[in-house]
Every structure is written in C-alpha cells, then in structure tokens.
Short mmCIF file of C-alpha atoms in Angstrom, two decimals:
data_model
loop_
_atom_site.label_atom_id
_atom_site.label_comp_id
_atom_site.label_asym_id
_atom_site.label_seq_id
_atom_site.Cartn_x
_atom_site.Cartn_y
_atom_site.Cartn_z
CA PRO W 1 -14.01 4.42 -15.61
CA GLN W 2 -15.65 7.73 -15.85
CA VAL W 3 -19.00 6.47 -16.92
CA CYS W 4 -20.16 3.65 -14.21
CA TRP W 5 -22.48 0.92 -15.54
CA LEU W 6 -24.41 -0.59 -12.58
CA ALA W 7 -25.73 -4.13 -12.82
CA PRO W 8 -29.22 -4.37 -10.83
CA GLU W 9 -27.78 -6.09 -7.96
CA GLN W 10 -25.33 -3.11 -7.38
CA THR W 11 -28.28 -0.78 -7.00
CA ALA W 12 -30.59 -0.41 -4.06
CA GLY W 13 -33.59 -1.69 -5.64
CA LYS W 14 -31.92 -4.88 -7.27
CA GLN W 15 -34.40 -4.78 -10.33
CA LYS W 16 -32.64 -2.47 -12.83
CA PRO W 17 -29.38 -1.10 -14.29
CA TYR W 18 -27.99 2.03 -13.54
CA LEU W 19 -25.71 4.54 -14.66
CA TYR W 20 -23.98 7.56 -13.42
CA THR W 21 -20.94 9.69 -14.48
CA GLN W 22 -18.26 11.07 -11.94
CA GLY W 23 -16.06 13.78 -13.39
CA GLN W 24 -13.91 14.96 -11.03
CA ALA W 25 -11.17 15.26 -11.42
CA VAL W 26 -9.94 14.37 -15.05
CA LEU W 27 -12.56 11.58 -15.63
CA ASN W 28 -14.94 13.67 -18.19
CA ARG W 29 -12.72 13.44 -21.06
CA SER W 30 -13.65 10.08 -21.39
CA PHE W 31 -17.13 10.77 -21.45
CA PHE W 32 -17.25 13.63 -24.28
CA PRO W 33 -14.80 15.86 -26.06
CA CYS W 34 -13.53 18.44 -23.74
CA PHE W 35 -10.54 20.41 -22.53
CA ASP W 36 -10.73 18.47 -19.28
CA THR W 37 -9.23 21.16 -17.16
CA PRO W 38 -10.87 23.20 -14.21
CA SER W 39 -8.95 26.48 -15.72
CA ILE W 40 -12.02 26.58 -18.43
CA LYS W 41 -15.41 27.17 -18.11
CA PHE W 42 -18.39 26.83 -20.60
CA THR W 43 -22.04 26.37 -20.88
CA TYR W 44 -23.61 22.96 -22.23
CA SER W 45 -26.66 21.48 -23.49
CA ALA W 46 -27.36 17.72 -24.15
CA THR W 47 -30.14 15.52 -25.48
CA VAL W 48 -30.40 11.98 -23.74
CA LYS W 49 -32.47 9.46 -25.17
CA VAL W 50 -33.09 6.58 -22.55
CA PRO W 51 -35.27 3.09 -22.49
CA GLU W 52 -38.83 2.96 -21.28
CA GLY W 53 -39.03 3.01 -17.20
CA PHE W 54 -35.95 5.05 -17.06
CA THR W 55 -35.51 8.63 -15.91
CA ALA W 56 -31.98 10.69 -16.92
CA VAL W 57 -30.89 13.67 -14.90
CA MET W 58 -28.15 15.95 -15.37
CA SER W 59 -26.29 19.02 -13.58
CA ALA W 60 -28.20 21.61 -15.43
CA THR W 61 -30.08 24.52 -15.09
CA SER W 62 -32.96 23.56 -17.23
CA TRP W 63 -34.37 20.22 -18.35
CA GLU W 64 -37.61 19.08 -20.15
CA LYS W 65 -38.81 15.41 -21.12
CA GLN W 66 -40.22 14.92 -24.88
CA LYS W 67 -41.81 11.98 -26.35
CA ASP W 68 -39.91 8.78 -26.90
CA ASN W 69 -38.42 9.23 -23.29
CA THR W 70 -35.81 11.92 -24.88
CA PHE W 71 -34.66 14.60 -22.14
CA ILE W 72 -33.29 17.79 -23.09
CA PHE W 73 -30.85 19.35 -20.83
CA LYS W 74 -29.39 23.10 -20.51
CA MET W 75 -26.93 24.92 -18.32
CA SER W 76 -26.77 28.23 -18.89
CA GLN W 77 -24.10 29.28 -16.22
CA PRO W 78 -20.07 28.49 -17.41
CA ILE W 79 -18.57 25.43 -15.38
CA PRO W 80 -15.82 23.80 -15.54
CA SER W 81 -15.73 20.31 -17.45
CA TYR W 82 -15.82 17.89 -14.11
CA LEU W 83 -19.06 19.28 -13.16
CA ILE W 84 -21.21 17.94 -15.59
CA ALA W 85 -22.82 15.02 -14.75
CA LEU W 86 -25.69 12.22 -15.85
CA ALA W 87 -27.27 9.66 -14.08
CA VAL W 88 -29.77 7.25 -15.72
CA GLY W 89 -31.94 4.80 -13.36
CA ASP W 90 -34.90 3.78 -12.13
CA ILE W 91 -35.21 7.05 -10.19
CA MET W 92 -38.22 9.27 -9.14
CA SER W 93 -38.26 12.66 -7.21
CA ALA W 94 -39.93 14.27 -4.40
CA ASP W 95 -40.12 18.26 -3.27
CA VAL W 96 -38.30 19.03 -0.12
CA GLY W 97 -38.45 22.84 -0.71
CA PRO W 98 -39.54 25.56 -2.77
CA ARG W 99 -36.27 24.95 -5.18
CA SER W 100 -35.15 21.34 -3.97
CA ARG W 101 -36.34 17.95 -4.57
CA VAL W 102 -34.93 14.57 -3.87
CA TRP W 103 -34.15 12.12 -6.58
CA ALA W 104 -33.81 8.24 -5.26
CA GLU W 105 -34.48 4.77 -6.48
CA PRO W 106 -38.40 3.95 -5.54
CA CYS W 107 -37.15 1.89 -2.42
CA LEU W 108 -35.31 5.03 -0.94
CA ILE W 109 -37.80 7.96 -1.71
CA GLU W 110 -39.75 8.07 1.58
CA ALA W 111 -36.39 7.86 3.57
CA ALA W 112 -34.75 10.71 1.29
CA LYS W 113 -37.91 12.99 1.78
CA LYS W 114 -38.22 12.51 5.30
CA GLU W 115 -34.42 13.11 5.94
CA TYR W 116 -34.34 16.33 3.83
CA ASP W 117 -37.69 17.85 4.05
CA GLY W 118 -37.56 21.56 4.93
CA VAL W 119 -34.00 21.49 5.65
CA ILE W 120 -32.31 22.43 2.30
CA GLU W 121 -34.15 25.67 1.96
CA GLU W 122 -32.79 26.53 5.60
CA PHE W 123 -29.20 25.78 4.62
CA LEU W 124 -29.36 27.70 1.25
CA THR W 125 -30.85 30.82 2.83
CA VAL W 126 -28.32 30.70 5.36
CA GLY W 127 -25.57 30.42 2.52
CA GLU W 128 -27.21 33.31 0.53
CA LYS W 129 -27.16 35.49 3.72
CA LEU W 130 -23.30 34.81 4.47
CA PHE W 131 -21.96 34.48 0.55
CA GLY W 132 -24.44 36.24 -1.72
CA PRO W 133 -27.18 35.12 -4.10
CA TYR W 134 -27.56 31.36 -5.09
CA VAL W 135 -27.10 31.51 -8.95
CA TRP W 136 -27.88 27.97 -9.71
CA GLY W 137 -31.94 28.23 -9.46
CA ARG W 138 -32.60 24.47 -8.51
CA TYR W 139 -30.82 22.64 -5.65
CA ASP W 140 -31.69 19.10 -6.32
CA ILE W 141 -30.32 16.02 -4.39
CA LEU W 142 -29.81 12.56 -6.08
CA PHE W 143 -29.44 9.56 -3.92
CA MET W 144 -27.12 7.05 -5.50
CA PRO W 145 -26.58 3.55 -5.50
CA PRO W 146 -24.48 2.03 -2.53
CA SER W 147 -21.22 1.77 -4.65
CA PHE W 148 -20.99 6.01 -5.26
CA PRO W 149 -17.15 6.26 -4.09
CA PHE W 150 -17.75 9.75 -2.42
CA GLY W 151 -20.23 11.16 0.66
CA GLY W 152 -21.21 14.00 -2.15
CA MET W 153 -20.04 15.29 -5.40
CA GLU W 154 -21.43 19.10 -5.67
CA ASN W 155 -22.68 18.81 -9.51
CA PRO W 156 -24.15 22.15 -9.85
CA CYS W 157 -28.19 21.97 -9.77
CA LEU W 158 -27.99 18.50 -8.69
CA THR W 159 -25.41 17.20 -5.98
CA PHE W 160 -24.93 13.37 -6.20
CA LEU W 161 -25.11 11.96 -2.28
CA THR W 162 -24.16 8.52 -0.76
CA PRO W 163 -27.03 6.56 0.56
CA CYS W 164 -25.25 6.05 3.73
CA LEU W 165 -26.76 9.88 4.46
CA LEU W 166 -29.83 8.64 4.90
CA ALA W 167 -29.15 7.84 8.35
CA GLY W 168 -32.95 8.58 9.64
CA ASP W 169 -32.09 11.07 12.22
CA ARG W 170 -30.92 13.87 10.02
CA SER W 171 -27.46 13.36 11.96
CA LEU W 172 -25.40 13.32 9.00
CA VAL W 173 -26.45 16.35 7.22
CA ASP W 174 -23.08 18.26 7.38
CA VAL W 175 -22.13 16.50 3.91
CA VAL W 176 -25.33 18.31 2.54
CA ILE W 177 -23.94 21.73 4.05
CA HIS W 178 -20.61 20.98 2.54
CA GLU W 179 -21.86 20.12 -1.10
CA ILE W 180 -24.39 23.44 -0.63
CA SER W 181 -21.11 25.47 0.11
CA HIS W 182 -19.46 24.31 -3.08
CA SER W 183 -22.20 26.36 -4.59
CA TRP W 184 -20.14 29.36 -4.20
CA PHE W 185 -16.86 28.04 -3.69
CA GLY W 186 -15.70 25.49 -6.11
CA ASN W 187 -18.83 26.03 -8.58
CA LEU W 188 -18.84 29.58 -8.57
CA VAL W 189 -15.30 30.32 -7.81
CA THR W 190 -13.25 27.40 -8.91
CA ASN W 191 -9.57 26.34 -8.32
CA ALA W 192 -7.61 26.90 -11.68
CA THR W 193 -5.38 23.59 -11.45
CA TRP W 194 -5.88 20.43 -9.11
CA GLY W 195 -2.58 21.24 -7.62
CA GLU W 196 -4.47 24.34 -5.73
CA PHE W 197 -7.60 22.13 -4.76
CA TRP W 198 -7.82 23.63 -1.26
CA LEU W 199 -9.17 26.92 -2.89
CA ASN W 200 -12.42 24.57 -3.44
CA GLU W 201 -12.19 22.65 -0.27
CA GLY W 202 -10.24 24.69 2.14
CA PHE W 203 -12.88 27.35 1.23
CA THR W 204 -15.92 25.05 1.36
CA MET W 205 -14.97 23.46 4.55
CA TYR W 206 -14.63 27.11 5.95
CA ALA W 207 -18.21 27.93 4.77
CA GLN W 208 -19.68 24.79 5.53
CA ARG W 209 -18.85 25.71 9.46
CA ARG W 210 -20.11 29.15 9.18
CA ILE W 211 -23.35 27.94 7.91
CA SER W 212 -23.48 25.16 10.64
CA THR W 213 -22.36 27.74 13.38
CA GLU W 214 -25.52 29.80 12.01
CA VAL W 215 -27.91 26.79 12.18
CA TYR W 216 -26.64 24.59 15.12
CA GLY W 217 -24.23 26.84 17.32
CA SER W 218 -20.58 27.06 17.88
CA ALA W 219 -20.60 23.88 20.56
CA TYR W 220 -21.74 21.25 17.99
CA THR W 221 -19.81 22.98 14.71
CA CYS W 222 -16.51 22.96 16.66
CA LEU W 223 -17.08 19.30 18.03
CA GLU W 224 -17.57 18.32 13.90
CA ALA W 225 -14.43 20.41 12.94
CA ALA W 226 -12.39 18.41 15.93
CA THR W 227 -13.64 14.99 13.83
CA GLY W 228 -11.91 16.77 10.94
CA ARG W 229 -8.80 17.45 12.93
CA VAL W 230 -8.38 13.69 13.86
CA LEU W 231 -8.89 12.85 10.31
CA LEU W 232 -5.76 15.34 9.20
CA ARG W 233 -3.97 14.06 12.40
CA GLN W 234 -4.55 10.13 11.28
CA HIS W 235 -3.55 11.12 7.68
CA MET W 236 -0.22 12.88 8.51
CA ASP W 237 0.74 10.10 10.80
CA ASN W 238 -0.17 7.52 7.73
CA THR W 239 1.53 9.39 5.48
CA GLY W 240 4.64 11.32 7.56
CA GLU W 241 3.96 15.13 8.25
CA ASP W 242 6.66 16.26 5.34
CA HIS W 243 5.28 14.31 2.62
CA PRO W 244 4.83 16.24 -0.32
CA LEU W 245 1.04 15.73 -0.62
CA ASN W 246 1.02 17.72 2.90
CA LYS W 247 1.38 21.09 1.22
CA LEU W 248 -1.42 23.45 0.10
CA ARG W 249 0.13 23.59 -3.14
CA VAL W 250 0.94 20.44 -4.74
CA ILE W 251 2.91 19.86 -7.79
CA ILE W 252 1.35 17.25 -9.90
CA GLU W 253 3.57 16.00 -12.29
CA PRO W 254 2.58 15.43 -15.92
CA GLY W 255 0.95 11.77 -16.42
CA VAL W 256 -0.10 11.87 -12.88
CA ASN W 257 -3.92 11.62 -12.04
CA PRO W 258 -5.07 14.52 -9.59
CA ASP W 259 -7.22 11.91 -8.05
CA ASP W 260 -4.13 10.09 -6.77
CA THR W 261 -3.20 12.99 -4.72
CA TYR W 262 -6.41 13.54 -3.03
CA ASN W 263 -6.50 13.44 0.90
CA GLU W 264 -7.23 15.40 3.78
CA THR W 265 -4.79 18.48 3.35
CA PRO W 266 -6.95 20.52 1.17
CA TYR W 267 -10.05 20.31 3.27
CA GLU W 268 -8.69 20.39 6.72
CA LYS W 269 -5.27 22.15 6.53
CA GLY W 270 -6.92 24.57 3.87
CA TYR W 271 -9.91 24.80 6.46
CA CYS W 272 -7.13 26.08 8.84
CA PHE W 273 -5.51 28.66 6.51
CA VAL W 274 -8.66 30.15 5.75
CA SER W 275 -9.72 30.59 9.61
CA TYR W 276 -6.17 32.11 9.86
CA LEU W 277 -7.05 34.67 7.66
CA ALA W 278 -10.21 35.27 9.40
CA HIS W 279 -8.14 35.42 12.34
CA LEU W 280 -5.70 38.23 11.09
CA VAL W 281 -8.98 40.11 10.28
CA GLY W 282 -10.18 39.40 13.77
CA ASP W 283 -13.79 40.45 13.23
CA GLN W 284 -16.36 37.69 11.88
CA SER W 285 -18.76 39.96 10.10
CA LYS W 286 -15.90 41.79 8.33
CA PHE W 287 -14.38 38.54 7.22
CA ASP W 288 -18.21 37.35 6.07
CA ALA W 289 -18.13 40.65 4.04
CA PHE W 290 -14.49 39.79 2.43
CA LEU W 291 -16.05 36.11 1.54
CA GLN W 292 -19.07 37.80 -0.14
CA ALA W 293 -16.72 40.49 -1.86
CA TYR W 294 -14.59 37.66 -3.03
CA VAL W 295 -17.09 35.61 -4.50
CA ASN W 296 -18.38 38.35 -6.20
CA HIS W 297 -15.13 39.59 -7.54
CA PHE W 298 -14.21 35.91 -9.10
CA LYS W 299 -17.72 34.42 -10.07
CA PHE W 300 -17.56 32.15 -12.69
CA GLN W 301 -13.74 32.61 -13.04
CA SER W 302 -10.91 29.97 -12.25
CA ILE W 303 -8.15 31.19 -10.07
CA THR W 304 -5.01 30.57 -8.47
CA ALA W 305 -4.08 30.84 -4.75
CA ASP W 306 -2.02 34.06 -5.64
CA ASP W 307 -5.42 35.45 -6.88
CA THR W 308 -7.06 35.07 -3.54
CA LEU W 309 -4.27 36.12 -1.59
CA SER W 310 -3.57 39.34 -3.56
CA PHE W 311 -7.37 40.16 -3.50
CA PHE W 312 -7.17 39.52 0.44
CA LEU W 313 -4.47 41.80 1.02
CA GLU W 314 -5.95 44.43 -1.52
CA TYR W 315 -9.53 44.21 0.65
CA PHE W 316 -7.59 44.90 3.84
CA PRO W 317 -4.98 47.46 3.16
CA GLU W 318 -4.08 47.92 6.78
CA LEU W 319 -3.45 44.19 6.92
CA LYS W 320 -1.45 44.61 3.76
CA ALA W 321 0.56 47.66 5.14
CA GLU W 322 1.22 45.50 8.38
CA GLY W 323 3.02 42.54 6.18
CA VAL W 324 0.72 39.77 7.60
CA ASP W 325 2.01 37.90 4.50
CA SER W 326 5.28 37.30 5.96
CA ILE W 327 4.91 36.90 9.91
CA PRO W 328 7.61 34.63 10.66
CA GLY W 329 6.38 31.15 11.17
CA PHE W 330 2.92 32.10 9.30
CA GLU W 331 4.03 33.63 6.13
CA PHE W 332 1.64 32.76 3.24
CA ASP W 333 4.49 31.24 1.27
CA ARG W 334 4.95 28.76 4.04
CA TRP W 335 1.14 27.80 4.42
CA LEU W 336 1.38 27.10 0.57
CA ASN W 337 4.64 25.63 -0.02
CA VAL W 338 5.80 23.73 3.43
CA PRO W 339 4.26 20.48 4.04
CA GLY W 340 3.17 19.37 7.69
CA TRP W 341 0.85 20.46 10.40
CA PRO W 342 -0.91 23.44 10.01
CA PRO W 343 0.90 26.40 12.13
CA TYR W 344 -2.36 28.07 12.93
CA LEU W 345 -5.30 26.11 14.53
CA PRO W 346 -8.71 27.71 15.20
CA ASP W 347 -9.92 27.85 18.43
CA LEU W 348 -12.55 24.82 19.21
CA SER W 349 -12.98 25.23 22.75
CA PRO W 350 -16.67 25.83 22.45
CA GLY W 351 -16.99 22.18 21.41
CA GLU W 352 -15.57 21.50 24.73
CA GLN W 353 -18.80 21.06 26.90
CA LEU W 354 -19.33 18.18 24.12
CA MET W 355 -15.80 16.82 23.98
CA LYS W 356 -14.92 16.75 27.64
CA PRO W 357 -17.63 14.15 29.03
CA ALA W 358 -16.61 11.98 25.67
CA ASP W 359 -12.71 12.50 27.00
CA GLU W 360 -13.25 11.77 30.30
CA LEU W 361 -15.27 8.57 29.30
CA ALA W 362 -12.67 7.38 26.85
CA GLU W 363 -10.40 7.37 29.88
CA LEU W 364 -12.33 5.28 31.93
CA TRP W 365 -12.86 2.57 29.41
CA ALA W 366 -9.16 2.74 28.74
CA ALA W 367 -7.98 1.95 32.46
CA ASP W 368 -6.77 -1.51 33.53
CA GLY W 369 -9.52 -2.23 36.07
CA LEU W 370 -12.74 -0.58 34.77
CA ASN W 371 -14.81 1.60 37.25
CA MET W 372 -18.06 0.62 36.19
CA GLU W 373 -19.63 2.73 38.61
CA ALA W 374 -18.29 5.96 36.79
CA ILE W 375 -19.14 4.55 33.67
CA GLU W 376 -22.73 3.88 34.23
CA ALA W 377 -22.97 7.31 35.78
CA VAL W 378 -22.51 8.58 32.01
CA ASP W 379 -25.90 8.63 30.05
CA ILE W 380 -24.50 8.46 26.38
CA MET W 381 -28.28 8.04 25.10
CA ALA W 382 -28.56 11.61 25.03
CA TRP W 383 -25.43 12.03 22.98
CA LYS W 384 -25.75 13.20 19.44
CA THR W 385 -23.82 11.43 16.60
CA TYR W 386 -20.77 13.59 16.41
CA GLN W 387 -20.40 13.43 20.16
CA LEU W 388 -20.15 9.55 19.48
CA VAL W 389 -17.99 9.91 16.78
CA TYR W 390 -15.46 11.98 18.86
CA PHE W 391 -15.90 9.74 21.61
CA LEU W 392 -14.89 6.77 19.25
CA ASP W 393 -12.12 8.65 17.96
CA GLN W 394 -10.65 8.69 21.38
CA ILE W 395 -11.21 5.17 22.09
CA LEU W 396 -9.60 4.54 18.58
CA GLN W 397 -6.38 6.37 19.59
CA LYS W 398 -6.31 4.83 22.96
CA SER W 399 -6.63 1.15 21.23
CA PRO W 400 -5.99 -1.60 21.56
CA LEU W 401 -7.64 -1.34 24.97
CA PRO W 402 -6.94 -3.67 27.96
CA ALA W 403 -7.98 -7.17 27.60
CA GLY W 404 -12.02 -7.43 27.65
CA ASN W 405 -12.74 -3.79 27.80
CA VAL W 406 -13.78 -3.80 24.31
CA GLU W 407 -16.10 -6.82 24.73
CA ARG W 408 -17.90 -4.96 27.70
CA LEU W 409 -18.19 -1.66 25.70
CA SER W 410 -19.85 -3.57 23.10
CA LYS W 411 -21.96 -4.88 25.12
CA MET W 412 -23.13 -2.00 27.28
CA TYR W 413 -23.76 0.28 24.39
CA PRO W 414 -25.67 -1.27 21.37
CA LYS W 415 -26.30 2.31 20.40
CA ILE W 416 -22.78 2.04 19.03
CA SER W 417 -21.73 -1.36 18.44
CA LYS W 418 -25.06 -2.31 16.45
CA ALA W 419 -25.30 1.16 14.99
CA GLN W 420 -26.57 1.64 11.33
CA ASN W 421 -25.39 5.50 11.10
CA ALA W 422 -22.23 4.89 8.55
CA GLU W 423 -20.09 7.27 10.68
CA LEU W 424 -20.22 5.35 13.85
CA ARG W 425 -20.21 1.94 11.95
CA LEU W 426 -17.09 2.94 10.31
CA ARG W 427 -15.19 3.80 13.76
CA TRP W 428 -16.73 0.70 15.44
CA CYS W 429 -15.18 -1.54 12.73
CA GLN W 430 -11.80 0.27 13.07
CA ILE W 431 -12.00 -0.33 16.70
CA ILE W 432 -12.80 -4.00 16.31
CA LEU W 433 -9.60 -4.10 13.88
CA LYS W 434 -7.22 -2.50 16.21
CA ASN W 435 -8.18 -4.38 19.13
CA ASN W 436 -8.46 -7.77 17.08
CA LEU W 437 -11.95 -8.53 18.25
CA GLU W 438 -12.61 -11.40 15.78
CA ALA W 439 -16.06 -12.34 17.41
CA GLU W 440 -17.10 -9.24 15.76
CA TYR W 441 -15.50 -9.56 12.18
CA SER W 442 -18.61 -10.05 10.52
CA LYS W 443 -19.62 -6.38 11.20
CA VAL W 444 -16.76 -5.34 9.01
CA LYS W 445 -17.50 -7.59 6.33
CA ASP W 446 -21.31 -6.42 6.53
CA PHE W 447 -20.19 -2.56 6.45
CA LEU W 448 -18.24 -3.17 3.31
CA HIS W 449 -20.58 -5.13 1.27
CA SER W 450 -23.18 -2.36 2.38
CA GLN W 451 -21.70 0.47 0.62
CA GLY W 452 -18.45 1.39 -1.27
CA LYS W 453 -17.87 4.98 -0.20
CA GLN W 454 -13.96 5.58 -0.49
CA LYS W 455 -13.49 7.44 2.76
CA TYR W 456 -14.69 4.48 4.70
CA THR W 457 -13.41 1.51 2.34
CA LEU W 458 -9.70 2.34 2.01
CA PRO W 459 -9.17 2.85 5.96
CA LEU W 460 -10.65 -0.52 7.07
CA TYR W 461 -8.61 -2.25 4.18
CA ARG W 462 -5.44 -0.83 5.58
CA ALA W 463 -6.52 -1.50 9.31
CA MET W 464 -7.16 -5.15 8.45
CA TRP W 465 -3.91 -5.48 6.15
CA GLY W 466 -2.10 -3.99 8.89
CA GLY W 467 -3.69 -6.42 11.30
CA SER W 468 -3.35 -10.34 12.42
CA GLU W 469 -3.54 -13.24 9.89
CA ALA W 470 -7.04 -13.51 10.49
CA ALA W 471 -7.75 -9.91 9.97
CA ARG W 472 -5.50 -10.12 6.58
CA ALA W 473 -7.95 -13.20 5.26
CA LEU W 474 -10.81 -10.90 6.38
CA ALA W 475 -9.59 -8.18 3.81
CA MET W 476 -9.10 -11.25 0.97
CA GLU W 477 -12.34 -12.71 1.31
CA THR W 478 -14.02 -9.38 1.61
CA PHE W 479 -12.52 -7.70 -1.42
CA SER W 480 -12.75 -10.56 -3.52
CA ALA W 481 -16.69 -10.86 -2.66
CA THR W 482 -17.25 -6.93 -2.92
CA ALA W 483 -14.63 -5.89 -5.85
CA PRO W 484 -17.66 -6.18 -9.06
CA GLN W 485 -19.29 -3.27 -6.90
CA LEU W 486 -16.76 -0.94 -6.23
CA HIS W 487 -15.67 2.28 -8.40
CA ILE W 488 -12.80 1.12 -10.37
CA ASN W 489 -10.67 3.65 -8.58
CA VAL W 490 -11.54 2.80 -5.43
CA GLN W 491 -10.98 -1.30 -6.68
CA ASN W 492 -7.57 0.23 -7.51
CA TYR W 493 -6.62 1.64 -4.28
CA VAL W 494 -7.59 -1.32 -2.60
CA LYS W 495 -5.70 -3.66 -4.94
CA LYS W 496 -2.41 -1.46 -3.83
CA ILE W 497 -3.15 -1.81 -0.28
CA LEU W 498 -3.25 -5.50 -0.51
CA GLY W 499 -0.42 -5.80 -2.81
CA LEU W 500 -2.62 -7.63 -5.26
#
C-alpha cells in the first residue's frame, strides 16, 4: 500500500502514469528495508532510473540528473524513516522564491506558480525568526494527483500537497504554513513513538498559528483556530469524549497500525496543551524564546512528552517551583493520560469581529420565517474563505433547517453553493446531506469524484451512510465508481463505514 501506482486516468493530465510513496506512519518498510520507527534517524542516498519523459523527485537535500534519465539523491541531515519519499511522473518545476520551487503536472504548473509565487519565502522567513534557522536548504512543493489522501505531507525539502489547495485566490495557504512549521516540529524534533503524535502535530499547529498571526494578524488566525475547534468538537461527538483515542498519549497495542489511531485530537487538543504552556508563561516573547531553545536543544533527535515537559520546567525554574505541572484540573498528567475535551481553551476572541457576523447570519437562516430584509443587508461577497467556512459550520450545526431554507440559501449565495474551493465544497456537501437536499446530490458525487483526500472523503461517506435511503444509495454508487482512484487506506476506511 505504500508505493502508490496511478494509472494515467488517476492523474490531473490523464496522459501518463504516476508513482508516489507515502511513508507516514509505518509504510516505508514495504518500500525499502529499515527500522520503521520515528525513534531512529539516519541520512540516506538513492539512485533512481526512470523511463524517458518522466522525472523523479525525492525528499533530499541534493539531487542531480545524470545520463539515461537517472537521478541521484542525497539527504545529508538525519531523518526518521517515514520522511523518505519518492515521486515519479510527468512533472515540471517553476521557481517561486530564492529557495523554493513548485513541482506539478504540466497542466497545473501555471496555477501552482501563481498561487505560491513569493508567499513561501515570507512564511519561511517568519518561521526562522520565531523558531531558529531553517536547516533543510530548499523548501520545494510537489502538487500531487487528486487521489493523494492528505492535505499535505511534510517530506523534508519537498512537501507533497493536495491539488485542492490550488484555490486560485491563496485562501488555503494555511496548509502550507502547517507543512512549513513541520520543518522545526516533527522533522527536526520528532516524536519518538506514534503514541505521542501530539508532539509533532500539537506543536506544529501552534507554530502554524504563530506564523499566521505574524503574517495575517490575530483576527484571521483566531477564526482559523475556531474552525479547528469545531473539527475537534465534531470528532469527540462522533467517538464519545472518553474514547481512549481522545488522550494525547495513546497506547498503541502491538499489531495495531498507528494510522488507524489518526484523528483530530493530537492536532487540536495538542494545540490547546501547547497554548496552555504558553498561558502559564504569560508572555508571548518569552514563550517564543522557549520554543527556539527547545528546537535547538532537541534538534535531530526523537523525544517523548516527558523530555518536552521536563525541558519546559527546567527552562522556567520559577514555574517548576510553583508546581504548575500539578495544578488541580490542569495536571500535565491529566493532559496526557485522560481522554476528553481540553481542560484549557486558548482565547479566540480576536476572531469575534469575523465570527459574530457569521453567527448572526446563521441564526437568521435557521429561523422558521426568514427575515429576508435582515439577510439581504449582509454582504458575504466581501467575506474571506475562513469566514464563509465558519458560517457554514454554524449552518451545519443548526441543520436540518426549516423546510425550504437551504434551497433559498443555495440560490442566494452561488459563491457558496457553486464554490470550487474544497473547504467550502466539503461543508456545502455536508449541509446538502444533513438537510437531505436531493436536488443537489450531484454536487456530493462530483466532489468525491474530483479528489480523494481522507479528511473530505470519510466525513461525507459517514454523512451519506447516516442519512436517507437515497443518501445510502448515493454512497454505494459513488464508492463503486471512485474506489480505484482512492488510496488503499482510504478505500478500507470507506468500506468500514459502508459495512462492506
């Protein structure tokens, strides 16, 4: 399952086949012999010969092309096995900054260049200012075929990204900031076991939002974090708060695939824990300095949560003396080992100026008799993507809406109901299903045909399977048509949902 061979029709260009690898969490063992654990780091080199008309790229610090279409790669910094990645296809590159280029199929290269020209360097520079030197040399991006199961994969020197991010208006760059943040948290300082995945993802979410605050300001960042909190809420409602996977320290039994424990908790609850540590410090610049010291102290190592937390207490001896690790209700031990909703939530009130109008508009649309005068007074054309996403999350929470309301909403806001932006399409499809709007079922089908990202695909199949007979029929029909273009893991998860 690790080496994904795509037929031409599974690519964007539909002309030539494509190959890519996805190592996280424990899949690279099927690609080359290795100790397939994040606790061990090593350098690597590789020689890859590919047919004429194809290009090979790898997560390596240096590469050169020799005759016979042979490529030589070297990674000079020690990395864990899951970060070794290879892709081969009809791909080309374009520069978007002094140390960054985008790679994509020829039909996508213009869009990729336009979306990311100049922005990568800005994010890297802010990241370096906050967390210390960027040690990987280049930061290139490869836009994957639509079947790629993730938003992004932080392979060093060469992040793999879903083509869903080519929104045309730079509205989904948060995913890139997230993958860039992994250059420090995850790739440089790595969780020693997959049971403490929050060390990679919680710190990366925090770092992403620090960079985003510096670049876009706190209102926008708090709005984005609020949509993350909604995802955590949805996940915990689906599984039950006391589910053992809703702990930050997960016990992964022998024989269990760590990928099967993957969920929102390490990301968003992890983010809350890192935010809590920052709250204990009480001064942003002091906490930024701590993060820089933390990265510098543990760089190129694999560590446990105990390493992280003891370093934190040693770095702030006054907090250690106060016993901040055992404040009732907020004990570090409770954070790590008790499932459920985070005991501390960072203050997202700077986002209120963007959230409040969205909350109020959602209220209006959820009413029995629609107050069209009040609704028409709100101009959503000026809203940025995450404000629309937040609005749709509220509509989804209030769904099913009174009869006829969703049809009117759909007609009134083509910016939403006809959106090409994947985050908006996901929410609109969820709303269609929750309100059983059969007239727009084709939109759900089209979206699932257009991409295979796990975080979009699974919630929609869950919604269809939990819906009407017609929705279940839609699920079966769509899955049988799209299964071959989905990553094997995603296929298996959908089969589980559909009871196949």
